[in-house]
PDB file of C-alpha atoms in Angstrom:
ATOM      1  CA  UNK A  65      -0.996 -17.446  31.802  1.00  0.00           C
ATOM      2  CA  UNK A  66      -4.611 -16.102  31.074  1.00  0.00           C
ATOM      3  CA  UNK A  67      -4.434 -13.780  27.729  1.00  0.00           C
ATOM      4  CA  UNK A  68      -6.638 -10.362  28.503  1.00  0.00           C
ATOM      5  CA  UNK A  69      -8.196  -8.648  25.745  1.00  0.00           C
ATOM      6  CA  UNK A  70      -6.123  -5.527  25.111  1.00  0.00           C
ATOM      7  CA  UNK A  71      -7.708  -1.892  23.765  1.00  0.00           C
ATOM      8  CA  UNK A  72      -5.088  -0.575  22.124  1.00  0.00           C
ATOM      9  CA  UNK A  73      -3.567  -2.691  18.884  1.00  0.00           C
ATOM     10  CA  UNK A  74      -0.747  -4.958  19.149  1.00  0.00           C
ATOM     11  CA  UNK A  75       2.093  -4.250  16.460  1.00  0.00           C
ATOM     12  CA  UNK A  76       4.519  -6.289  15.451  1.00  0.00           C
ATOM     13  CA  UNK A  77       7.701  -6.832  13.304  1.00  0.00           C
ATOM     14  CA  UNK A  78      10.770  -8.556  12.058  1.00  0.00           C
ATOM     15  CA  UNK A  79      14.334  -8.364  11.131  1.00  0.00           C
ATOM     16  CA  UNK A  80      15.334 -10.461   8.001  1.00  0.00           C
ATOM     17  CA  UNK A  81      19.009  -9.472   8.755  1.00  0.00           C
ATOM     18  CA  UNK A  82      20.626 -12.749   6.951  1.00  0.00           C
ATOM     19  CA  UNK A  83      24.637 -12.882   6.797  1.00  0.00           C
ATOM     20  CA  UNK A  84      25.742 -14.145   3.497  1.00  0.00           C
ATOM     21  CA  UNK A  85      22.811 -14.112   1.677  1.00  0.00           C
ATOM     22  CA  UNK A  86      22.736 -11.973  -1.357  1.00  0.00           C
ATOM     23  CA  UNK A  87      19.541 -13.944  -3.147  1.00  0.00           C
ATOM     24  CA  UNK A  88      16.781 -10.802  -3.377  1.00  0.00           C
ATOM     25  CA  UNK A  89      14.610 -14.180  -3.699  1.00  0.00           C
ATOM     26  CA  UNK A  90      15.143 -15.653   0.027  1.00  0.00           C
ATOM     27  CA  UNK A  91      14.435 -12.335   1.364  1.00  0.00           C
ATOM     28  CA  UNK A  92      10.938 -12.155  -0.275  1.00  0.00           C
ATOM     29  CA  UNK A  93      10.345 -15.528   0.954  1.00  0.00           C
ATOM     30  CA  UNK A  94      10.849 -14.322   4.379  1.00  0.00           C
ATOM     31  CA  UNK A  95       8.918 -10.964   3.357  1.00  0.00           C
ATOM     32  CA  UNK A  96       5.884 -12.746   2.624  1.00  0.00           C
ATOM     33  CA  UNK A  97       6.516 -15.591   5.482  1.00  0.00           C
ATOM     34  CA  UNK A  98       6.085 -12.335   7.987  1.00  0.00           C
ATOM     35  CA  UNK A  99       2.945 -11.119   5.613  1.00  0.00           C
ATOM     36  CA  UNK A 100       1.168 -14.497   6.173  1.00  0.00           C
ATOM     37  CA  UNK A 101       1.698 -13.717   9.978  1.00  0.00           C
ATOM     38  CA  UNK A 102       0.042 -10.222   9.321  1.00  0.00           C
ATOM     39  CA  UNK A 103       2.973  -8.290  10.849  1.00  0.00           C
ATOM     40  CA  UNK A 104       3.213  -4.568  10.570  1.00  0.00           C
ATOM     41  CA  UNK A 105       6.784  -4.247   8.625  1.00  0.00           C
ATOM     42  CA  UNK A 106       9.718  -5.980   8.147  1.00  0.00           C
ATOM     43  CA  UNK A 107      13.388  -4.719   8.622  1.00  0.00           C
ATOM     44  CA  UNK A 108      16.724  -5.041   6.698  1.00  0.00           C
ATOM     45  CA  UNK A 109      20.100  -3.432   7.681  1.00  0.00           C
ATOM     46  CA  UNK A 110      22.442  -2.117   5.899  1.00  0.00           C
ATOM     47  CA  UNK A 111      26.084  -2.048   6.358  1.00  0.00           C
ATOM     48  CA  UNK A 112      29.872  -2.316   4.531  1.00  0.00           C
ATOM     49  CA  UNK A 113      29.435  -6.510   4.115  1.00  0.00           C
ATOM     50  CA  UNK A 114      25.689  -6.217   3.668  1.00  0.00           C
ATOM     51  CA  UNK A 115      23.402  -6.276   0.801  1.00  0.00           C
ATOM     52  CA  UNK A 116      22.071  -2.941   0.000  1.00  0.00           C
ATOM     53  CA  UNK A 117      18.696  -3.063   2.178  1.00  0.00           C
ATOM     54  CA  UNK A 118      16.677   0.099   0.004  1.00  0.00           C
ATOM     55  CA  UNK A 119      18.105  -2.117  -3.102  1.00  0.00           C
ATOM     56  CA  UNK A 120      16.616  -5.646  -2.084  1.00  0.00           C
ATOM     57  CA  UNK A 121      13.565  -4.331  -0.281  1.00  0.00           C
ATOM     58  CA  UNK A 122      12.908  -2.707  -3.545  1.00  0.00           C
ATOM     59  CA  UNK A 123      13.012  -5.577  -5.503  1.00  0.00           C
ATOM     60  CA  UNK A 124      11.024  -7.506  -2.815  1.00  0.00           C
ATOM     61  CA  UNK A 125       7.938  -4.852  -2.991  1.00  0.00           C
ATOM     62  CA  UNK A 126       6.598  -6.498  -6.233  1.00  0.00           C
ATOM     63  CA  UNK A 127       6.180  -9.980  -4.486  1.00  0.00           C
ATOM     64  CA  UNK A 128       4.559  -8.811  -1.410  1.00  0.00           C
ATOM     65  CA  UNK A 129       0.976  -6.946  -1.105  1.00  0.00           C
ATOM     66  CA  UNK A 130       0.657  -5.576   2.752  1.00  0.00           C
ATOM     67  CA  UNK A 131       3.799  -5.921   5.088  1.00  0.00           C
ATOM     68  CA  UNK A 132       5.875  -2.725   5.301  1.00  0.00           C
ATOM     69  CA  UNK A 133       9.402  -2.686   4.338  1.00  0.00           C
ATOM     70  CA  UNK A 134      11.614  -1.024   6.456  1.00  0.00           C
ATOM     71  CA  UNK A 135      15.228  -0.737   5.032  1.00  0.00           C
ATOM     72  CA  UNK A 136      17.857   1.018   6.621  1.00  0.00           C
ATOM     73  CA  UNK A 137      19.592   4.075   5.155  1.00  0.00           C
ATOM     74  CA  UNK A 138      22.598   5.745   6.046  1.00  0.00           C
ATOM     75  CA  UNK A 139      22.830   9.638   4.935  1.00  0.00           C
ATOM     76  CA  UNK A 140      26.893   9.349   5.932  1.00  0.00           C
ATOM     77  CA  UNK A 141      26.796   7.478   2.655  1.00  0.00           C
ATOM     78  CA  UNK A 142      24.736   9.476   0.399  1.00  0.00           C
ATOM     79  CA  UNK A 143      23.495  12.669  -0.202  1.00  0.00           C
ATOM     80  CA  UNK A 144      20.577  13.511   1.863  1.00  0.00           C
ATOM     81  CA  UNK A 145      18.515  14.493  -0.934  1.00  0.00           C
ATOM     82  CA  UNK A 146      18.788  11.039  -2.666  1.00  0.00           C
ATOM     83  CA  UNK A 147      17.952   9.539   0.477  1.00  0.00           C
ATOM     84  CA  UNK A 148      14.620  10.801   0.466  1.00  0.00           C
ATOM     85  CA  UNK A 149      13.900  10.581  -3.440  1.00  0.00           C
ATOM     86  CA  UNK A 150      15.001   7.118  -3.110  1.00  0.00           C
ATOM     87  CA  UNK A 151      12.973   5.962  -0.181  1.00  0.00           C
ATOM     88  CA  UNK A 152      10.031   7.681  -1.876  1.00  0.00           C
ATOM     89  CA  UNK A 153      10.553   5.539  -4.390  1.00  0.00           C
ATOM     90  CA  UNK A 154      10.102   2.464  -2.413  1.00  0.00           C
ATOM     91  CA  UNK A 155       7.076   4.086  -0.899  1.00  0.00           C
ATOM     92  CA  UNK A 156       5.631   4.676  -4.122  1.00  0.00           C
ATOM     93  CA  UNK A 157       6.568   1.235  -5.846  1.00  0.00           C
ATOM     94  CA  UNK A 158       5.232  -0.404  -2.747  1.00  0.00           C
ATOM     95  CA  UNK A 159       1.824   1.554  -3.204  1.00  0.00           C
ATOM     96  CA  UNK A 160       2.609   3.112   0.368  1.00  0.00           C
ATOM     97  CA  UNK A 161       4.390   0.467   2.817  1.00  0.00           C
ATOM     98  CA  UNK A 162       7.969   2.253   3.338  1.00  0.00           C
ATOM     99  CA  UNK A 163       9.369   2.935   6.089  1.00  0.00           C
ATOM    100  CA  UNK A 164      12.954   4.319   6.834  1.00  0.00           C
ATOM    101  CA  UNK A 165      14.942   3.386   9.461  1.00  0.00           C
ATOM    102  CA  UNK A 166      17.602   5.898  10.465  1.00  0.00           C
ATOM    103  CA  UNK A 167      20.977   5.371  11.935  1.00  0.00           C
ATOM    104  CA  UNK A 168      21.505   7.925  14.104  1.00  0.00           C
ATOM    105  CA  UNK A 169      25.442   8.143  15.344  1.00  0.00           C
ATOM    106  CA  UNK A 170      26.110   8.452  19.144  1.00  0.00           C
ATOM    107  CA  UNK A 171      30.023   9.011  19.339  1.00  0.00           C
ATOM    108  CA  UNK A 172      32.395  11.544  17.939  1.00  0.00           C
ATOM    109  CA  UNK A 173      34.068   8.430  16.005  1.00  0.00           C
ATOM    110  CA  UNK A 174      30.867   7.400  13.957  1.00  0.00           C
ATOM    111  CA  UNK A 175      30.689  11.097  12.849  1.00  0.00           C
ATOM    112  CA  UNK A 176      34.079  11.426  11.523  1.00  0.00           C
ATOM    113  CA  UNK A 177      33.802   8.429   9.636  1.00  0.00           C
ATOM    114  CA  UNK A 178      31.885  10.728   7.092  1.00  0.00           C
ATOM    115  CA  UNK A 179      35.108  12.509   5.445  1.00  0.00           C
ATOM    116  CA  UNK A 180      33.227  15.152   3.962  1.00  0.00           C
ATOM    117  CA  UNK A 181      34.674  18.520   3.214  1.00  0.00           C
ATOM    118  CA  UNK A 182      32.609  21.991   2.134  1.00  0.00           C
ATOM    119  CA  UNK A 183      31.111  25.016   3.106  1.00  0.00           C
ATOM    120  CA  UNK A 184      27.988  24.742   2.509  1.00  0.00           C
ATOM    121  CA  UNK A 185      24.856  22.738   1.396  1.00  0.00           C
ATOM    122  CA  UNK A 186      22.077  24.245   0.053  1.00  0.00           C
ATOM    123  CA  UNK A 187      18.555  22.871  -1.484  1.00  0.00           C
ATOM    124  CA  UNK A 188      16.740  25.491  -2.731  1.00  0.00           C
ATOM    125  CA  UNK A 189      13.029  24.385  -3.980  1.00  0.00           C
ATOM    126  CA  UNK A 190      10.828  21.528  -2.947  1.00  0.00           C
ATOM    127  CA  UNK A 191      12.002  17.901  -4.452  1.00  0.00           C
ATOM    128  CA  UNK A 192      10.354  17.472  -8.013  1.00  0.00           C
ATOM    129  CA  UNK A 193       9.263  14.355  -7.282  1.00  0.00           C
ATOM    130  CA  UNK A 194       5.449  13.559  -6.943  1.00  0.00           C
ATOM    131  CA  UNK A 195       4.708  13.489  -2.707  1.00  0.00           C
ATOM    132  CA  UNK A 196       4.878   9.721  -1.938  1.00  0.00           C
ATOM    133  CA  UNK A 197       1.240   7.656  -1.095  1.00  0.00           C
ATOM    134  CA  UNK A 198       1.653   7.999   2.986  1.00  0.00           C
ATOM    135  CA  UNK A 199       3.153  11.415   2.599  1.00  0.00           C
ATOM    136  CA  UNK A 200       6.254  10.369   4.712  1.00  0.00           C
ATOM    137  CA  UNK A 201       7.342   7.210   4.501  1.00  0.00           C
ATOM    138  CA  UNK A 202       7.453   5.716   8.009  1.00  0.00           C
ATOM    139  CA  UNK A 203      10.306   6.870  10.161  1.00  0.00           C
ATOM    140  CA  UNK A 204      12.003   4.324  12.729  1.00  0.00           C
ATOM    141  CA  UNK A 205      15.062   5.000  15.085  1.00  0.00           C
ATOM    142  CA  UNK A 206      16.528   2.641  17.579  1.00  0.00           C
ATOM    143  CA  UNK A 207      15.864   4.919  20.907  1.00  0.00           C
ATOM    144  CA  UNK A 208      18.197   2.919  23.937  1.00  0.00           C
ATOM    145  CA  UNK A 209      21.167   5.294  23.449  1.00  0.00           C
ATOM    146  CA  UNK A 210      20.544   9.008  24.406  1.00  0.00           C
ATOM    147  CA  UNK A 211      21.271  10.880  21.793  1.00  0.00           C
ATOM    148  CA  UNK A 212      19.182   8.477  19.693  1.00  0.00           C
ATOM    149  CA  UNK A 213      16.146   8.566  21.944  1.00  0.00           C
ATOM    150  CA  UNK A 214      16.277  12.323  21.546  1.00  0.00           C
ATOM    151  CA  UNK A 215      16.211  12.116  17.638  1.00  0.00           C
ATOM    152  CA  UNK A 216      13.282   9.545  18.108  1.00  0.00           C
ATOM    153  CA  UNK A 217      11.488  11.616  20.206  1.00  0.00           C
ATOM    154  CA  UNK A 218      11.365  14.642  17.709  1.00  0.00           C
ATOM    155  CA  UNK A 219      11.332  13.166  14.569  1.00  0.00           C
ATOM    156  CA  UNK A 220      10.513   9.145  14.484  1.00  0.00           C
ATOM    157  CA  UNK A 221       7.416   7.562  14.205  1.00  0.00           C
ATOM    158  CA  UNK A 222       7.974   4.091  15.816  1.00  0.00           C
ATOM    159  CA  UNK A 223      11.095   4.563  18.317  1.00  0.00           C
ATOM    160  CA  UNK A 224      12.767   0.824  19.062  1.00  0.00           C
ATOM    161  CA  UNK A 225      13.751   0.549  22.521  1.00  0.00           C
ATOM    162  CA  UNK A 226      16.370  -2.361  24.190  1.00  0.00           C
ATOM    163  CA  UNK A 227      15.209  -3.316  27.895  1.00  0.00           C
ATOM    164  CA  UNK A 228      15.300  -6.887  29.336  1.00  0.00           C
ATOM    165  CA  UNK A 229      12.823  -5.656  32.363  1.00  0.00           C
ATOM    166  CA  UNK A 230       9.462  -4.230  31.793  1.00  0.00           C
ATOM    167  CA  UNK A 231      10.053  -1.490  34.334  1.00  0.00           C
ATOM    168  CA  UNK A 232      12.979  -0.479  31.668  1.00  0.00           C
ATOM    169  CA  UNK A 233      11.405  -0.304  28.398  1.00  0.00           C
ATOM    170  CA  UNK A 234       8.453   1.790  30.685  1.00  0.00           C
ATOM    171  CA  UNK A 235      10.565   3.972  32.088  1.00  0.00           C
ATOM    172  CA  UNK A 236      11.905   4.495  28.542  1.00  0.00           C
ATOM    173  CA  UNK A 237       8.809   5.059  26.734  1.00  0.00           C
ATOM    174  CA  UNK A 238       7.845   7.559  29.691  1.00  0.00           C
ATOM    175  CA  UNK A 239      11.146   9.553  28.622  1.00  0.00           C
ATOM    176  CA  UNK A 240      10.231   9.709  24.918  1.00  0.00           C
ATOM    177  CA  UNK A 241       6.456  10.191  25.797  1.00  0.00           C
ATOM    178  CA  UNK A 242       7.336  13.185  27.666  1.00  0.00           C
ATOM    179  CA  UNK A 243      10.242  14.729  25.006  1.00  0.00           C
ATOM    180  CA  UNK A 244       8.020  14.008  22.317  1.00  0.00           C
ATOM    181  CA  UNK A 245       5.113  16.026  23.832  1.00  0.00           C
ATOM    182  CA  UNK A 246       8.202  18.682  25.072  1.00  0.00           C
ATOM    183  CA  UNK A 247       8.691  18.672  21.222  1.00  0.00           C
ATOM    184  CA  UNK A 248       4.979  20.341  20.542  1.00  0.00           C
ATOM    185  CA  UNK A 249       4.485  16.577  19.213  1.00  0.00           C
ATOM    186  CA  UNK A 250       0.987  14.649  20.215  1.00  0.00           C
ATOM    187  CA  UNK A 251       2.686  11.565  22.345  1.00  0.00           C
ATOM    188  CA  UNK A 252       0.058   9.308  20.960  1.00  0.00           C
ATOM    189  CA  UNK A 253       1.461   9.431  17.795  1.00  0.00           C
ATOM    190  CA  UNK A 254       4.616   7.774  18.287  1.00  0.00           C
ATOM    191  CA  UNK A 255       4.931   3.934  18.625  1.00  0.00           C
ATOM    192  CA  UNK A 256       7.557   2.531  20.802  1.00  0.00           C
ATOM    193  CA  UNK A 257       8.473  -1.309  20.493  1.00  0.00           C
ATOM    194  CA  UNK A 258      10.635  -3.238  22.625  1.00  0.00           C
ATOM    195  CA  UNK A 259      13.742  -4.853  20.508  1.00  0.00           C
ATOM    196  CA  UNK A 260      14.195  -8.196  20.975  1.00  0.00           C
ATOM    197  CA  UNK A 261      16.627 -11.014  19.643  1.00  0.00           C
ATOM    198  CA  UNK A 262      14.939 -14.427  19.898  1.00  0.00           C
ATOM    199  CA  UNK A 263      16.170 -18.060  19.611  1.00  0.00           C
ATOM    200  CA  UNK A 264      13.442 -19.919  19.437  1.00  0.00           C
ATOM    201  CA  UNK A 265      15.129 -23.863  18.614  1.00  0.00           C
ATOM    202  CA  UNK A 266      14.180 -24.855  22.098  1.00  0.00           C
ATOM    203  CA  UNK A 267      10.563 -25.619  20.111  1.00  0.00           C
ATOM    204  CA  UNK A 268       7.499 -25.644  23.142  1.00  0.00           C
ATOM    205  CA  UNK A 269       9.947 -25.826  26.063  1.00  0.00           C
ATOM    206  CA  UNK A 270      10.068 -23.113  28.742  1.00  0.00           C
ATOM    207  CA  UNK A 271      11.644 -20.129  28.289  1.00  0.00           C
ATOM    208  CA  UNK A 272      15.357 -19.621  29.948  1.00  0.00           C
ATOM    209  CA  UNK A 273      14.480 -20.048  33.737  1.00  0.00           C
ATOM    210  CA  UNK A 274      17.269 -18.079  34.728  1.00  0.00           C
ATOM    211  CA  UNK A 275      15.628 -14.644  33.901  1.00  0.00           C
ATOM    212  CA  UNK A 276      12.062 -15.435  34.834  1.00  0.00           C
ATOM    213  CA  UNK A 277      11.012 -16.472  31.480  1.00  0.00           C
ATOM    214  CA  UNK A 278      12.549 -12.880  30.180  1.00  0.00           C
ATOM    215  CA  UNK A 279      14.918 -11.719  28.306  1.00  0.00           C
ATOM    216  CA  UNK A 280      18.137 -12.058  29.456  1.00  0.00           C
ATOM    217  CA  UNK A 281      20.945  -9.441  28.994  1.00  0.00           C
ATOM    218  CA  UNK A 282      24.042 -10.053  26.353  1.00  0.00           C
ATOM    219  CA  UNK A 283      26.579  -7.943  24.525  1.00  0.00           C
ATOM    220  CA  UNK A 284      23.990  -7.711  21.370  1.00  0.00           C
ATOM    221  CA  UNK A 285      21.023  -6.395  23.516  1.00  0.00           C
ATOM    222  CA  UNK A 286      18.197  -8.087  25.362  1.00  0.00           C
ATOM    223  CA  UNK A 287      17.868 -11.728  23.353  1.00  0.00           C
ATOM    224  CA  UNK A 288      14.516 -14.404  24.749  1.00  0.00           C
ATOM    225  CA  UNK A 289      15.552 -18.037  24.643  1.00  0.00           C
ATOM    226  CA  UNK A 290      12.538 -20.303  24.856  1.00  0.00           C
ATOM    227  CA  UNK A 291       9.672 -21.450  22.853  1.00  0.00           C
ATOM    228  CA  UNK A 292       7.240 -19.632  20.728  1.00  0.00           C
ATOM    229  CA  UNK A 293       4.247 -20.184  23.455  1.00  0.00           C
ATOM    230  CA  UNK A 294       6.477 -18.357  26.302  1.00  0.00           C
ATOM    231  CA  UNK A 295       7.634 -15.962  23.727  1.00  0.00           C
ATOM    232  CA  UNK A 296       3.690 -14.876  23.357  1.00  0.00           C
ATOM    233  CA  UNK A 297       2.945 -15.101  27.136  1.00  0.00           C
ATOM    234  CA  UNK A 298       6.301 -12.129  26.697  1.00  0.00           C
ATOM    235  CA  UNK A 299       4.628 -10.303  24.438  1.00  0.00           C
ATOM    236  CA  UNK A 300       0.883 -10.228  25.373  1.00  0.00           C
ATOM    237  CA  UNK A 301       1.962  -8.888  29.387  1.00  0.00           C
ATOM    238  CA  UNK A 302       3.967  -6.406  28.557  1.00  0.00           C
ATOM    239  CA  UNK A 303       1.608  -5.121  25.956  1.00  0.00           C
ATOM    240  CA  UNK A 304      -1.253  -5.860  28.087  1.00  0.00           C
ATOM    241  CA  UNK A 305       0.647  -3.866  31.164  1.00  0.00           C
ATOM    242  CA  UNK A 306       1.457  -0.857  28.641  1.00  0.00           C
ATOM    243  CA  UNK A 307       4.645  -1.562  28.817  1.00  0.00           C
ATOM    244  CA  UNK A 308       5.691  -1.030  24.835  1.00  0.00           C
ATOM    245  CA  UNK A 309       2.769  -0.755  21.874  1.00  0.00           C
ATOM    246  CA  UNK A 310       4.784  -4.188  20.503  1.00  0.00           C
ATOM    247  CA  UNK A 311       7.705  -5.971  19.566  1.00  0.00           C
ATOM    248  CA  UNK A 312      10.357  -5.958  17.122  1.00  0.00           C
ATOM    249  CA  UNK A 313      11.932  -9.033  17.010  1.00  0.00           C
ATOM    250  CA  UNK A 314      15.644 -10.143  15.589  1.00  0.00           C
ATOM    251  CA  UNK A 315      15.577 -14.018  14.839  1.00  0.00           C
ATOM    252  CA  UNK A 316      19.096 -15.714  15.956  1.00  0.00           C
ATOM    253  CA  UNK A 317      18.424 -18.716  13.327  1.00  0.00           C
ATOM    254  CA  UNK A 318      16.180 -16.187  10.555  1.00  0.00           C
ATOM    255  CA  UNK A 319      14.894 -19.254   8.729  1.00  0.00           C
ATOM    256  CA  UNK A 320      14.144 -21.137  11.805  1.00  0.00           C
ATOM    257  CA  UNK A 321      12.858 -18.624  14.227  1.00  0.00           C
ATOM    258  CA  UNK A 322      10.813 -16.613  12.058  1.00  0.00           C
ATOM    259  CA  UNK A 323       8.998 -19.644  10.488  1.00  0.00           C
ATOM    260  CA  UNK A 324       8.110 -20.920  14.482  1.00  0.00           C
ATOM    261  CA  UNK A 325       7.402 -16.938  15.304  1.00  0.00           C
ATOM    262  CA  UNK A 326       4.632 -16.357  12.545  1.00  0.00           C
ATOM    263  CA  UNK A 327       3.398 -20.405  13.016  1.00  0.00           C
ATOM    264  CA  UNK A 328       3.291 -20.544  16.759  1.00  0.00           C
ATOM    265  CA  UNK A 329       3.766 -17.280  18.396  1.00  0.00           C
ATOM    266  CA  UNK A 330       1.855 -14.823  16.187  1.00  0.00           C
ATOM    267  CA  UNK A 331      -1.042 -17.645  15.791  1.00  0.00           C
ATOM    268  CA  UNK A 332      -1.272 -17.766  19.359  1.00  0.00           C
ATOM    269  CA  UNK A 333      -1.666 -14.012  19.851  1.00  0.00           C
ATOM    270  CA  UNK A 334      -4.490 -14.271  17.146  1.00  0.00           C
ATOM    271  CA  UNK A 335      -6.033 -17.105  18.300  1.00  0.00           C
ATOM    272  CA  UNK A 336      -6.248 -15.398  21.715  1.00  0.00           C
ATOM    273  CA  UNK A 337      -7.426 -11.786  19.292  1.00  0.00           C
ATOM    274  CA  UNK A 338      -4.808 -10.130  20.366  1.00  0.00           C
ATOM    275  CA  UNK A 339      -3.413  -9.668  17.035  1.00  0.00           C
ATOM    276  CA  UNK A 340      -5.173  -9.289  14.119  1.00  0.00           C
ATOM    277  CA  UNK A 341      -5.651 -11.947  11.323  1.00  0.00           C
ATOM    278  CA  UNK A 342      -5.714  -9.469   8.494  1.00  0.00           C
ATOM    279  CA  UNK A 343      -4.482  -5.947   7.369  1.00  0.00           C
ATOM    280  CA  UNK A 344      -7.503  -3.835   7.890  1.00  0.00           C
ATOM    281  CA  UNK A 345      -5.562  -0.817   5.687  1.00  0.00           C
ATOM    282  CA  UNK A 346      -3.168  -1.363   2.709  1.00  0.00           C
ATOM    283  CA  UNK A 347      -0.441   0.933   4.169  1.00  0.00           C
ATOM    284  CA  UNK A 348       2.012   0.964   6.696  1.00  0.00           C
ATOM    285  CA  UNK A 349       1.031   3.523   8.149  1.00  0.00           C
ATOM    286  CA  UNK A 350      -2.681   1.927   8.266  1.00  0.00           C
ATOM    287  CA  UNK A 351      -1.088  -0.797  10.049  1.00  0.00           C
ATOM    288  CA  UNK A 352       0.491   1.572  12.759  1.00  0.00           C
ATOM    289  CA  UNK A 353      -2.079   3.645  13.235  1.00  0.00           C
ATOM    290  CA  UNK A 354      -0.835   6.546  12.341  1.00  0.00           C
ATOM    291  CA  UNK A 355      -2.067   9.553  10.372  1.00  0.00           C
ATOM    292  CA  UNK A 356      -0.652  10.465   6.903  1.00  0.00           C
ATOM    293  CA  UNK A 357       0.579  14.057   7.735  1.00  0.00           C
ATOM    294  CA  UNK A 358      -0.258  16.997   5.922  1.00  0.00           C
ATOM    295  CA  UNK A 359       2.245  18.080   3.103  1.00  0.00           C
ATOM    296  CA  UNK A 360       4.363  20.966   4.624  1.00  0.00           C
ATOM    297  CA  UNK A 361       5.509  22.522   1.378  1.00  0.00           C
ATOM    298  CA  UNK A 362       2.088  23.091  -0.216  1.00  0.00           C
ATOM    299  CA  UNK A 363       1.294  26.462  -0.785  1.00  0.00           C
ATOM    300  CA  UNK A 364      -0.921  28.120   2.124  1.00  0.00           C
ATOM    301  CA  UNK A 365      -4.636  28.417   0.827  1.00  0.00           C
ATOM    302  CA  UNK A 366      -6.183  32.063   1.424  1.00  0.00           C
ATOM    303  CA  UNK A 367      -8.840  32.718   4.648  1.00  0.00           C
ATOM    304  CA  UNK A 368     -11.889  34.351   3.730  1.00  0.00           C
TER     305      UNK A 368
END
């Protein structure tokens, strides 16, 4: 395949979902692993047999300089007002790389699970705390269900879509495009990445035949199965088509698959400059492109 030279930036990032691992220290190994590659943030879940993701990502800001740290938090949990003073937190302790990524629940089910009784919930000033360094820390839903697309549209600032044909993940970033603008918001503004799992222990062979070198469909969502060469061949034409502004990619094997994604894929894409080979801002929101946005609770300034 010949690489083209692309006009709009290339982002990319990676899960460091490990099962079993509670060591804050292995994560910041893979933290700064992803930083050597350059890539735009990294992600951790959260979740009943998990490690708390704000909690580790916080302690893995101090050993990292660049890469954003994307944890997710789950307001069915906690208050939402301690979400956002602790995220802040990791935004400022990070000196301005956090991002948030936000479960959004899709079924009746997931929204009972909450339990909560009252009538009513009221904040009645501005939060106390000093407005974090990117003003909002980064905002990231997973768009492929509905109801979650429509949240992404309004409110997210990189929307992760699941598609194992390009004609999918364009058809979905036309929908969120187009609800985003509905929304009064400037399209442009949001990044949409295609979600990907990838097992990458088949070293420089081919990717899976069977699906054209693509992903291939499985109960988890849309999961490549080749080599890191064909995985960047994947990446450069649908970014090169428009397809998605980037990837987000899920490691099967984390150690294994992120080590051959930042050595082989990602320094393939730069040594065809289609990625870059250094931050060129020292936020996340540098890396993404995306404006820090004005502070709506500052007091309106008088017109002469």
């Amino acid at each position: 395949m010949t690489f083209s030279h692309a006009r709009r930036r290339l982002h990319l990032a990676a899960a460091l979902d490990r099962r079993s691992v509670r060591d804050a220290d292995e994560y910041a190994a893979d933290a700064r692993l992803a930083e050597r590659g350059a890539l735009d943030f990294v992600t951790l879940g959260d979740g009943p047999a998990a490690p708390d993701a704000l909690a580790v990502l916080s302690r893995v800001a101090p050993g990292t300089r660049r890469v954003g740290l994307v944890p997710t938090v789950t307001t069915t949990r906690a208050e939402p007002f301690r979400v956002q003073a602790a995220v802040a937190t990791l935004d400022r302790v990070s000196r301005g790389r956090a991002g948030w990524r936000i479960e959004v629940s899709t079924t009746e089910g997931e929204a009972r699970l909450l339990c909560h009784q009252g009538s009513a919930l009221s904040v009645g000033d501005a939060s106390a705390l000093p407005r974090p360094p990117q003003g909002h820390p980064v905002r990231v839903v997973d768009a492929t269900d509905r109801p979650a697309r429509a949240v992404a549209a309004r409110y997210a600032d990189v929307a992760l879509v699941r598609a194992v044909l390009p004609a999918q993940a364009a058809a979905a970033r036309d929908e969120l495009r187009a609800s985003a603008a509905a929304h009064g918001r400037d399209p442009d503004a949001l990044r949409i990445l295609a979600a990907l799992d990838v097992d990458l222990g088949d070293g420089e062979c081919a990717a899976d035949p069977c699906h054209g070198g693509g992903p291939r469909p499985t109960p988890r969502g849309p999961l490549y199965r080749g080599g890191p060469i064909g995985l960047a061949e994947l990446i450069a034409a649908w970014h090169r088509d428009g397809t998605v502004d980037g990837f987000h990619v899920t490691p099967v094997d984390p150690r294994r698959d992120l080590e051959r994604l930042v050595n082989g894929t990602v320094s393939l894409l730069q040594h065809r400059g289609l990625f870059r080979t250094f931050y060129p801002g020292s936020t996340l929101r540098d890396h993404l492109d995306l404006a820090r946005p004005a502070n709506g609770c500052a007091p309106a300034r008088g017109v002469s």
